[in-house]
Tab-separated table of C-alpha atoms and ligand atoms in Angstrom:
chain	number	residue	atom	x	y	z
A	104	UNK	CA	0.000	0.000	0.000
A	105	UNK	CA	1.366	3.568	-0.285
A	106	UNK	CA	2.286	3.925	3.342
A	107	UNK	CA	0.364	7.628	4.227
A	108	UNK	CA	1.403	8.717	0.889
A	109	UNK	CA	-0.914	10.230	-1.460
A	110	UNK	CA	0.477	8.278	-4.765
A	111	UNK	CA	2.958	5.515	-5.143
A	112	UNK	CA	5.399	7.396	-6.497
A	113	UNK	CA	5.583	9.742	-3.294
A	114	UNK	CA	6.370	6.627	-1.859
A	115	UNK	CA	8.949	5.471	-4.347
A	116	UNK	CA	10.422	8.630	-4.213
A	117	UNK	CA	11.195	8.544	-0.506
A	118	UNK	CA	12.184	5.099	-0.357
A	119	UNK	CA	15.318	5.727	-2.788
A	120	UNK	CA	17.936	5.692	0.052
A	121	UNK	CA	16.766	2.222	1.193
A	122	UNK	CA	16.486	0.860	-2.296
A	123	UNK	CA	20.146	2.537	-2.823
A	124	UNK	CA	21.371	1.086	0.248
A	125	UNK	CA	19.917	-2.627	-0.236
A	126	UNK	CA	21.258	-2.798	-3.813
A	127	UNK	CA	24.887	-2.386	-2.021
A	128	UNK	CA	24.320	-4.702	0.436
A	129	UNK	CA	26.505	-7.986	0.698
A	130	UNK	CA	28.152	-6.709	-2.504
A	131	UNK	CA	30.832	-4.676	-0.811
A	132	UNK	CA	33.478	-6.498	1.847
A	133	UNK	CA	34.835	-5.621	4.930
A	134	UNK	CA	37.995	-5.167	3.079
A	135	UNK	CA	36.122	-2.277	0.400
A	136	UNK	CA	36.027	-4.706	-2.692
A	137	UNK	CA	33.100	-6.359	-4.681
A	138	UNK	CA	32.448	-9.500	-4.357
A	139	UNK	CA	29.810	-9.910	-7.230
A	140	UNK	CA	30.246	-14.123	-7.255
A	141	UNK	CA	26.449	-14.068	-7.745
A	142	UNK	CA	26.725	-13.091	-11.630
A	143	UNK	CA	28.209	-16.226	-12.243
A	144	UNK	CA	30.222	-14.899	-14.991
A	145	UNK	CA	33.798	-15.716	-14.163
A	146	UNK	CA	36.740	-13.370	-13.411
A	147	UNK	CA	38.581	-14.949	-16.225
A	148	UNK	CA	35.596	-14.492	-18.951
A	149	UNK	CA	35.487	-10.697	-17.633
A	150	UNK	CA	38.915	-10.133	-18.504
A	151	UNK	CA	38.421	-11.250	-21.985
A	152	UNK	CA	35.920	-8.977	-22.454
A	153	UNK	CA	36.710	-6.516	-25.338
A	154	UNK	CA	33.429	-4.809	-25.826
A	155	UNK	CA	30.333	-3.859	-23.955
A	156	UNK	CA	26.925	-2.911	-25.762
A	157	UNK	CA	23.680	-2.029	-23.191
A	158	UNK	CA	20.368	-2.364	-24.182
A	159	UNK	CA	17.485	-1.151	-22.733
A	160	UNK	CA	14.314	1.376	-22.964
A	161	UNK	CA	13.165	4.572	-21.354
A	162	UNK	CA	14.734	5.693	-18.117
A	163	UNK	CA	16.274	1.896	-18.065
A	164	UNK	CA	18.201	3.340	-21.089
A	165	UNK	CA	19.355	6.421	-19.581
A	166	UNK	CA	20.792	4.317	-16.401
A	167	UNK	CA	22.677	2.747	-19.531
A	168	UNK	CA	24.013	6.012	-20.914
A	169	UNK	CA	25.111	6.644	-17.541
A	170	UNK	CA	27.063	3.602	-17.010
A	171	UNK	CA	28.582	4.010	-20.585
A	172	UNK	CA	30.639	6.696	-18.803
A	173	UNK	CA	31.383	4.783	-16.177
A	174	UNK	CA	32.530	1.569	-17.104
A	175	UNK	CA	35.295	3.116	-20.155
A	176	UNK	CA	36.562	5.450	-17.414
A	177	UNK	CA	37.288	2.510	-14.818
A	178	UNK	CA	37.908	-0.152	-17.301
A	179	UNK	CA	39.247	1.241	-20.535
A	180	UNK	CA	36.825	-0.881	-22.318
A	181	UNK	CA	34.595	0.264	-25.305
A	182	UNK	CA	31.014	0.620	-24.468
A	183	UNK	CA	28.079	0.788	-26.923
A	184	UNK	CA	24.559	2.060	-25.619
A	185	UNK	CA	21.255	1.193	-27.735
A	186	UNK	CA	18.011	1.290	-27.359
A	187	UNK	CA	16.770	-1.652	-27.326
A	188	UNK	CA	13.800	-1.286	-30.015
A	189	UNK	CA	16.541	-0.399	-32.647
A	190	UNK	CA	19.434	-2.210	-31.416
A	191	UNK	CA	18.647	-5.825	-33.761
A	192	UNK	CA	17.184	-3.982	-36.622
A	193	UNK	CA	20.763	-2.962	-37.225
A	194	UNK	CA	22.269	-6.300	-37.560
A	195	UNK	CA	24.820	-5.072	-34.592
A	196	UNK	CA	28.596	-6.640	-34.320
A	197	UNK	CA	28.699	-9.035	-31.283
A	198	UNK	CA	30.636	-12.096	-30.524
A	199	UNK	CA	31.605	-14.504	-27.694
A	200	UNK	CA	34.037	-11.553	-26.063
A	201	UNK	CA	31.030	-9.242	-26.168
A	202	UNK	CA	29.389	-8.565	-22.689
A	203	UNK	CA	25.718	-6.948	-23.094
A	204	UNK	CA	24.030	-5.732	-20.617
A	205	UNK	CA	20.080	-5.675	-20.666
A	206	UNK	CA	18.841	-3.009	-18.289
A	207	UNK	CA	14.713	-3.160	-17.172
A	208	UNK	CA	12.729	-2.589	-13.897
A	209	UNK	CA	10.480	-5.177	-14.756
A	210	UNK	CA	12.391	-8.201	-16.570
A	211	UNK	CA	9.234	-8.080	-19.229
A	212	UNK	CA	10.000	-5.726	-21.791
A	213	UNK	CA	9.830	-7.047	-25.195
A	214	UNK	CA	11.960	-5.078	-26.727
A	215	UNK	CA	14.732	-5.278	-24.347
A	216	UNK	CA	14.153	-9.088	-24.377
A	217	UNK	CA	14.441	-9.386	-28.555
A	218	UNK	CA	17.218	-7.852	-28.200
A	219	UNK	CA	19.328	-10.379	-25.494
A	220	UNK	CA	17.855	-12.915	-27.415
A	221	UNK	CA	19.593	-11.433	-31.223
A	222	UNK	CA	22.781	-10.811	-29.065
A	223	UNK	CA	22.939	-14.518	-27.754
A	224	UNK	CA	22.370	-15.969	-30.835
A	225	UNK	CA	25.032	-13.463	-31.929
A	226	UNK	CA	27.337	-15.711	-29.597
A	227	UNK	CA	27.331	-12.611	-26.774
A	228	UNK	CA	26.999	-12.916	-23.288
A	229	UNK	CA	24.541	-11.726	-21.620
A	230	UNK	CA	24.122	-9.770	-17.881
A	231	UNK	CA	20.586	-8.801	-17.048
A	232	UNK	CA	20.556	-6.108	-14.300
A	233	UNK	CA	17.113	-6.448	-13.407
A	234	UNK	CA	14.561	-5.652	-10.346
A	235	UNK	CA	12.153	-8.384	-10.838
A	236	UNK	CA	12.701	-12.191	-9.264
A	237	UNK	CA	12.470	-15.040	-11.743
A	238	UNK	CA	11.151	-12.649	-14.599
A	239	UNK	CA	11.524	-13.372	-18.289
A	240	UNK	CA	14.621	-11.297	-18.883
A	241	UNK	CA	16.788	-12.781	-16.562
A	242	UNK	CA	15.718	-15.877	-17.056
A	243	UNK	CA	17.112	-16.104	-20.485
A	244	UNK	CA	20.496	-14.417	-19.904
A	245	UNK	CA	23.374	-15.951	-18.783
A	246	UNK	CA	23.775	-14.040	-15.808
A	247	UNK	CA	22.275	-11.392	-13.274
A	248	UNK	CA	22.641	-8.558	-11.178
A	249	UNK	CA	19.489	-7.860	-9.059
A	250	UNK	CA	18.465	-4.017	-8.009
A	251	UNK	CA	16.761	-4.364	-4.690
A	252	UNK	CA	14.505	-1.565	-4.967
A	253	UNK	CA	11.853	-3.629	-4.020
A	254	UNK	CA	8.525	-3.692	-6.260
A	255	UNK	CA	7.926	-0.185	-8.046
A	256	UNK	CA	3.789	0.367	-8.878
A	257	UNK	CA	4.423	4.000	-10.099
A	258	UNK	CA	4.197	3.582	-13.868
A	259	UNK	CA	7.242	6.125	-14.004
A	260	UNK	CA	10.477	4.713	-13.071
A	261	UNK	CA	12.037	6.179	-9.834
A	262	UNK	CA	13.751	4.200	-6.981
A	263	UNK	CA	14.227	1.445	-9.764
A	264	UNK	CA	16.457	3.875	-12.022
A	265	UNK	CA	18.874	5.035	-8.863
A	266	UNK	CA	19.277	1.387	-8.239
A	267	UNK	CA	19.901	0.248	-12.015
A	268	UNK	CA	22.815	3.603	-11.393
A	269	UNK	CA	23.865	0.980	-8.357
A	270	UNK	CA	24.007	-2.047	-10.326
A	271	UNK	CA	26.121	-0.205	-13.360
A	272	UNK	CA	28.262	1.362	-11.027
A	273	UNK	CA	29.160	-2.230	-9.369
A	274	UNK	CA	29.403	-3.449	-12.524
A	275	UNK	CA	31.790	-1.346	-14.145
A	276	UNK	CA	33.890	-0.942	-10.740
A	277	UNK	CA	33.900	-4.946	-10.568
A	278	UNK	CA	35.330	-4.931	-14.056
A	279	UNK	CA	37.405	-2.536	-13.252
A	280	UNK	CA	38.777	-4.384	-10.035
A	281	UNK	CA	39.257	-7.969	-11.694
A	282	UNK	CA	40.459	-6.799	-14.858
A	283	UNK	CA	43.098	-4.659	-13.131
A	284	UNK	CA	43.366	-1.065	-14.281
A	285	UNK	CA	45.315	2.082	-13.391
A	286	UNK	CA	42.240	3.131	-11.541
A	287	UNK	CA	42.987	1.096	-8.654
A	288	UNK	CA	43.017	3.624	-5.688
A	289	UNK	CA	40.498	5.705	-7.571
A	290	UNK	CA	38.135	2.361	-7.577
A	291	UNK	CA	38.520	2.055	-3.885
A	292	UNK	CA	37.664	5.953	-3.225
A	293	UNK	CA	34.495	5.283	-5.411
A	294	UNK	CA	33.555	1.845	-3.897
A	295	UNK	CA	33.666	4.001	-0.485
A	296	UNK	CA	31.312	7.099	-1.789
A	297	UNK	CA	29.134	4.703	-3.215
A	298	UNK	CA	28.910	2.747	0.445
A	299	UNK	CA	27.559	6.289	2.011
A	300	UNK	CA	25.387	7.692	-1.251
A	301	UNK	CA	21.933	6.469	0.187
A	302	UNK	CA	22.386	9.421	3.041
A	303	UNK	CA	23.141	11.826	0.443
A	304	UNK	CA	20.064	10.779	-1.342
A	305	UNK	CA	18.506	10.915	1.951
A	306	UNK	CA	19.861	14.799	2.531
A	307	UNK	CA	18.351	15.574	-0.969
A	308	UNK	CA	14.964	14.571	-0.244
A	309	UNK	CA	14.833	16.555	2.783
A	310	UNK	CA	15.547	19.171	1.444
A	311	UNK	CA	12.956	19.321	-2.070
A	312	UNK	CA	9.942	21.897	-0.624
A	313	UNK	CA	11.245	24.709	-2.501
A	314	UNK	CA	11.674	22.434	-5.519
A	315	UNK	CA	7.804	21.656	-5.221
A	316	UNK	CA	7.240	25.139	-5.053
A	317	UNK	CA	9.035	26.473	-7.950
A	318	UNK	CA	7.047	23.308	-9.948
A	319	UNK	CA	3.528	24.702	-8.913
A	320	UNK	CA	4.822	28.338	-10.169
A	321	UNK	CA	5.131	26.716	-13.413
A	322	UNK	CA	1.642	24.816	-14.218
A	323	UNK	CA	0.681	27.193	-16.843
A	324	UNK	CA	4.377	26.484	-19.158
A	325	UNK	CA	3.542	24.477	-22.235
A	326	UNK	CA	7.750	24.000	-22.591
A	327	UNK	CA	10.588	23.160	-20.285
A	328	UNK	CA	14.629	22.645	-21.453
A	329	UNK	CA	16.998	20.228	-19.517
A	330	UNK	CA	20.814	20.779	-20.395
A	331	UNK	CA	23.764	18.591	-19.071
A	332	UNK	CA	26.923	17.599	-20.070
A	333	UNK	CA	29.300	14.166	-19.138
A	334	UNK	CA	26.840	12.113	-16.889
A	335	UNK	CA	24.167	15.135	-16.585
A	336	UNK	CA	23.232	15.095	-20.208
A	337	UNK	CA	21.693	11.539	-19.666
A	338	UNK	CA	19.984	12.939	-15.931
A	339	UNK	CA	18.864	16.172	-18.571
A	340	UNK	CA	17.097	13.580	-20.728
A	341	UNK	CA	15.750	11.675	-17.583
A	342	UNK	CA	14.333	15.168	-16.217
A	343	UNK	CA	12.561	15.431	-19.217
A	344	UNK	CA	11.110	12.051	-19.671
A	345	UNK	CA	9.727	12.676	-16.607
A	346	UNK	CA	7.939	15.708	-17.476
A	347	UNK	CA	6.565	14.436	-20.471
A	348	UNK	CA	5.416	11.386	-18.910
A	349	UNK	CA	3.716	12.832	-15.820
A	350	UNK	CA	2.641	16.454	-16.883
A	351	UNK	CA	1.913	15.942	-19.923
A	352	UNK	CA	4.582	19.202	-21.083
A	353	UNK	CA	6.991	19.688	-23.873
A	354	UNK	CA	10.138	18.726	-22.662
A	355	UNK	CA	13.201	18.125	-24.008
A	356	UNK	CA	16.680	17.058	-22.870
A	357	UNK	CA	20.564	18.751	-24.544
A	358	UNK	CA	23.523	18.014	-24.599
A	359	UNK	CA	24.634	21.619	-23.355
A	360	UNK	CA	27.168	21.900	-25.748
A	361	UNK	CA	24.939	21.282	-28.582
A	362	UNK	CA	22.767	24.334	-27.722
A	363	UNK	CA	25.040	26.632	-30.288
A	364	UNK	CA	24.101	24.147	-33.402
A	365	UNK	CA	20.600	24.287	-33.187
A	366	UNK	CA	18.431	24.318	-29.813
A	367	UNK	CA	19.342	27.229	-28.535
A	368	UNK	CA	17.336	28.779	-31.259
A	369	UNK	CA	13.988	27.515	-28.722
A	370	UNK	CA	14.961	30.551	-26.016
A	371	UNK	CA	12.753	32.571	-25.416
A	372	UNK	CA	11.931	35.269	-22.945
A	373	UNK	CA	11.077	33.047	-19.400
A	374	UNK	CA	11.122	29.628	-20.538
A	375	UNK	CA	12.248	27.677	-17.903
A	376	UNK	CA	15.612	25.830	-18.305
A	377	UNK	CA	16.787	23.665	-15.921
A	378	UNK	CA	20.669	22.967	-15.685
A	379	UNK	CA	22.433	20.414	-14.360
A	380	UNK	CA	25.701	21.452	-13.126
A	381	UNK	CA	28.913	19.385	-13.151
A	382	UNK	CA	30.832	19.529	-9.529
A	383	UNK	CA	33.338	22.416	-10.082
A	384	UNK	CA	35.928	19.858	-8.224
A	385	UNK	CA	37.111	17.015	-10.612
A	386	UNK	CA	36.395	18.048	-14.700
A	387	UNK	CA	36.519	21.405	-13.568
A	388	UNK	CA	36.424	22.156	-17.763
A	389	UNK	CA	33.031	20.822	-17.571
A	390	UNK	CA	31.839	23.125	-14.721
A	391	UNK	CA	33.117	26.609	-16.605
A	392	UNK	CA	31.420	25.405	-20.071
A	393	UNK	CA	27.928	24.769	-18.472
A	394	UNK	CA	28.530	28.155	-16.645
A	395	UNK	CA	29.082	29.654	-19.796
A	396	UNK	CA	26.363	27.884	-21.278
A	397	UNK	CA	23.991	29.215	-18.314
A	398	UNK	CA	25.510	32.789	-19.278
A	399	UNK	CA	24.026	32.429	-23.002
A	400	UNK	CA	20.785	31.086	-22.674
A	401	UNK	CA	20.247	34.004	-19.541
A	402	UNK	CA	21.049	36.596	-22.104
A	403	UNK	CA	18.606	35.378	-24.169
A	404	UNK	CA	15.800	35.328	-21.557
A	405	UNK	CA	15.772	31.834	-20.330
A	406	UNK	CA	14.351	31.216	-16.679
A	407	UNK	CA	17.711	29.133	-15.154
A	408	UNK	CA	16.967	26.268	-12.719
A	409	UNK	CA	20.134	25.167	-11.381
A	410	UNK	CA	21.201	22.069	-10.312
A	411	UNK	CA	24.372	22.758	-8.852
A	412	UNK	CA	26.974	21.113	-5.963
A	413	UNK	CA	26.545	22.410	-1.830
A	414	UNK	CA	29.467	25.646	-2.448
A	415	UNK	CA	29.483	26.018	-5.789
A	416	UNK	CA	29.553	29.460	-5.779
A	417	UNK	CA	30.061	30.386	-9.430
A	418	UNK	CA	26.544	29.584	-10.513
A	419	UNK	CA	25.051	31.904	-8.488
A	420	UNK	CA	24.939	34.970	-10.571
A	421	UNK	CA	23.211	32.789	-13.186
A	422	UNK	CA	20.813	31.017	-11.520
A	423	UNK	CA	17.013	32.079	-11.266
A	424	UNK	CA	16.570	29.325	-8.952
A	425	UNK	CA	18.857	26.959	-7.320
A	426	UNK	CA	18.633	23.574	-6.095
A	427	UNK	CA	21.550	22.482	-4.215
A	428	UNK	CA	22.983	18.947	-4.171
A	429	UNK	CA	25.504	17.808	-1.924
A	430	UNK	CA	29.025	17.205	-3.182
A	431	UNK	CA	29.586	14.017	-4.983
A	432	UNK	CA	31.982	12.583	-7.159
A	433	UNK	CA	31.764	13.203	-10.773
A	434	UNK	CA	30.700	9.803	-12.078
A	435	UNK	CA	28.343	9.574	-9.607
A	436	UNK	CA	26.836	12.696	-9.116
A	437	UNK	CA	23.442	11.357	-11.588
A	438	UNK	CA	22.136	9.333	-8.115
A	439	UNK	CA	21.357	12.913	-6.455
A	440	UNK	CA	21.307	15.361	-9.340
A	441	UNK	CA	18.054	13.146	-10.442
A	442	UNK	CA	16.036	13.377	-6.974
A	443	UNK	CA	14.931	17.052	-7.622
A	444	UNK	CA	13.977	16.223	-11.282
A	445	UNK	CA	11.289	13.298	-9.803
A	446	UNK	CA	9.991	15.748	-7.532
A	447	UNK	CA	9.626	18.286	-9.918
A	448	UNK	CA	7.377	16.334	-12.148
A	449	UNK	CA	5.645	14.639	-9.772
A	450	UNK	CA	4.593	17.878	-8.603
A	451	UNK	CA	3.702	19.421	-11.996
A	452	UNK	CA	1.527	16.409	-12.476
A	453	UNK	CA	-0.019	16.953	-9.293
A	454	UNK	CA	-0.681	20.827	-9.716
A	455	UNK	CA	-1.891	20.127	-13.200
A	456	UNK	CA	-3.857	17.490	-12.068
A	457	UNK	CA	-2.917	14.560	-13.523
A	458	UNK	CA	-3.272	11.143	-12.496
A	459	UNK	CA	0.541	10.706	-10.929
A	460	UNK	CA	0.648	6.721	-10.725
A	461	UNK	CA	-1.230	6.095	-14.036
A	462	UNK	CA	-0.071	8.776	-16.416
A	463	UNK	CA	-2.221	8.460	-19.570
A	464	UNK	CA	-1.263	5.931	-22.667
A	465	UNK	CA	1.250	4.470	-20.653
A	466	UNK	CA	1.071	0.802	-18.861
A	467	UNK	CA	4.212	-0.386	-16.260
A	468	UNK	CA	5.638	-2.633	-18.532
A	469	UNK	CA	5.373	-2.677	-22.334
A	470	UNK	CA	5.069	-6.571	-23.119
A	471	UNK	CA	4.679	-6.147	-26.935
A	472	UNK	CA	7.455	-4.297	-29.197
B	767	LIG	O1	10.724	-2.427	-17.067
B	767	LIG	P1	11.745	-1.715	-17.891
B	767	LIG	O2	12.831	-1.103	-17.045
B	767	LIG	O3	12.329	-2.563	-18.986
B	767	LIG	O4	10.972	-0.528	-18.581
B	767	LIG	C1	11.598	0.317	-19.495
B	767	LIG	C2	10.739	1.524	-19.799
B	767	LIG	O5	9.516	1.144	-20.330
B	767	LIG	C3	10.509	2.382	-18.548
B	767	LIG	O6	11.708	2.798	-17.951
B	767	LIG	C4	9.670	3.624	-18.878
B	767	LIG	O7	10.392	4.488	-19.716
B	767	LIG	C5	9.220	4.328	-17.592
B	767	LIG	N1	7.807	4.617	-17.655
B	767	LIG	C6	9.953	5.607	-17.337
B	767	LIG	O8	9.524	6.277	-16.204
């Protein structure tokens, strides 16, 4: 039941740290490694890897776009990220040293099964990172890596896209640790961070009434524009799948630095942008482009909502609203920087008085391609 909250996703929303923290647990040792033993794919088949291709749909996908970064960082190996409904159609190059990994909430996705199935026939192996016990997707892969979110009833994926972050993250850091890499220390740093994330989640959420706020101002916008860059430009897309999804609004995610070859041309005077801020400590690079980015788009009217790290002080003068995050390393900054963009459609839906669990056309899991 939804537990004193008004929809399911409320609930879902809130019960992120948990679902963050469960995903972790057994799967880090006292001594700060991974012991992943459970996806039965063995150390030595991992080091032969030479290629990994994710597949998946919808905010599954974006988890995978995510992880893309991730896993060449920490492992140096190529990674490929499809959607799943296109990924056979183009008669894709796989063989036995190809790993794919097939992303969904609900292990019943037809397109994201068609397409494990083309890659094993391909000769591929196959990982399923997965939320759902003994479905149909993991079934028919060779291996799995549960998220322990715990069932998700909101048609719009929430708790079950922080923990598919989790499961990448584990996955890419576990490559990274039996494969060997010059990442070593920085793997251990990570593997520590990721061990205390579910508080910072946790800080996040207590901290979203303004964010609710600033989404009721807006029920009357027909548009909104998310930008990011590095592992925002997939959270940008997941803010606005959101918003589509649950209000019912235009929305659109960019690749900030694409904004000079076309989008940009969409600014207008008070149309609400939302940014998602790299932490200034790290890729600094990325931090001064968005900020010049931020700079453009205010010149040319735009209403900035910034996402931006706990002392990041340079955003300020270009921020109509700010939403502060608390510090977190670069790769994994997506598992907070997302919270606020839930809440913010959720609450759009809500003040525009949609039907939050059940959006319209849209069913939990899409069981025909
Ligand atoms: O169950 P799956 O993770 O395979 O589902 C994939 C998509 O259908 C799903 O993420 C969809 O995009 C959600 N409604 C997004 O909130």
């Amino acid at each position: 039941e939804k537990g004193g909250y008004d929809y399911f996703m409320l609930k879902e929303i809130a019960e992120q740290p948990k679902a963050v923290a469960d995903t972790l647990l057994g799967r880090i040792d006292a001594a700060g490694s991974l012991t992943l033993d459970e996806v039965r794919i063995s150390a030595s088949e991992l080091r032969e890897v030479d290629k990994v291709v994710i597949v998946a749909c919808g905010t599954a996908f974006h988890a995978g776009l995510i992880a893309k970064y991730a896993i060449e960082h920490w492992t140096r190996i190529p990674c490929e990220v499809e959607l799943a409904s296109e990924f056979r159609y183009r008669d894709p190059i796989l063989d036995q040293q190809t790993l794919v990994i097939a992303i969904s909430q609900s292990g019943e996705t037809m397109d994201t099964l068609m397409a494990l199935r083309h890659a094993r026939e391909q000769g591929a192996r196959v990982l399923a990172i997965c939320n759902t016990n003994g479905s149909t997707i993991p079934r028919e892969s060779d291996a799995v890596l549960y998220t322990h979110a715990g069932p998700e009833v909101a048609v719009a994926s929430t708790k079950a896209f922080l923990t598919q972050l989790v499961a990448c993250y584990l996955v890419a850091l576990y490559l990274g640790q039996v494969r060997g890499t010059k990442w070593g220390d920085e793997i251990h740093a990570v593997i520590r961070d990721l061990a205390h994330i579910g508080g910072d989640v946790e800080r996040v959420l207590e901290t979203m009434e303004p964010v609710r706020e600033l989404a009721r101002s807006l029920v009357h916008k027909n548009t909104v524009l998310f930008l990011g860059r590095h592992v925002g430009y997939p959270v940008a897309l997941e803010g606005a799948l959101k918003l589509k999804e649950l209000a019912y609004m235009h929305a659109e995610g960019f690749a900030a630095g694409e904004l000079k070859h076309g989008p940009i041309a969409l600014i207008e005077d008070d149309l609400p942008v939302v940014v998602v801020v790299p932490s200034p400590r790290g890729r600094s690079v990325l931090h001064d482009k968005i900020v010049s980015n931020m700079q453009e788009i205010r010149a040319r009217g735009a209403r900035t909502i910034v996402i931006a790290e706990e002392g990041d002080e340079a955003v300020v003068p270009y921020a109509d609203h700010l939403i502060r995050i608390p510090a977190t390393p670069t790769l994994l900054q997506p598992l907070v920087a997302t919270v606020p963009l839930q809440v913010f459609a959720c609450e759009l839906a809500t003040a525009r008085g949609n039907e939050v669990d059940q959006p319209r056309n849209l069913a939990k899991s899409v069981t025909v391609e």
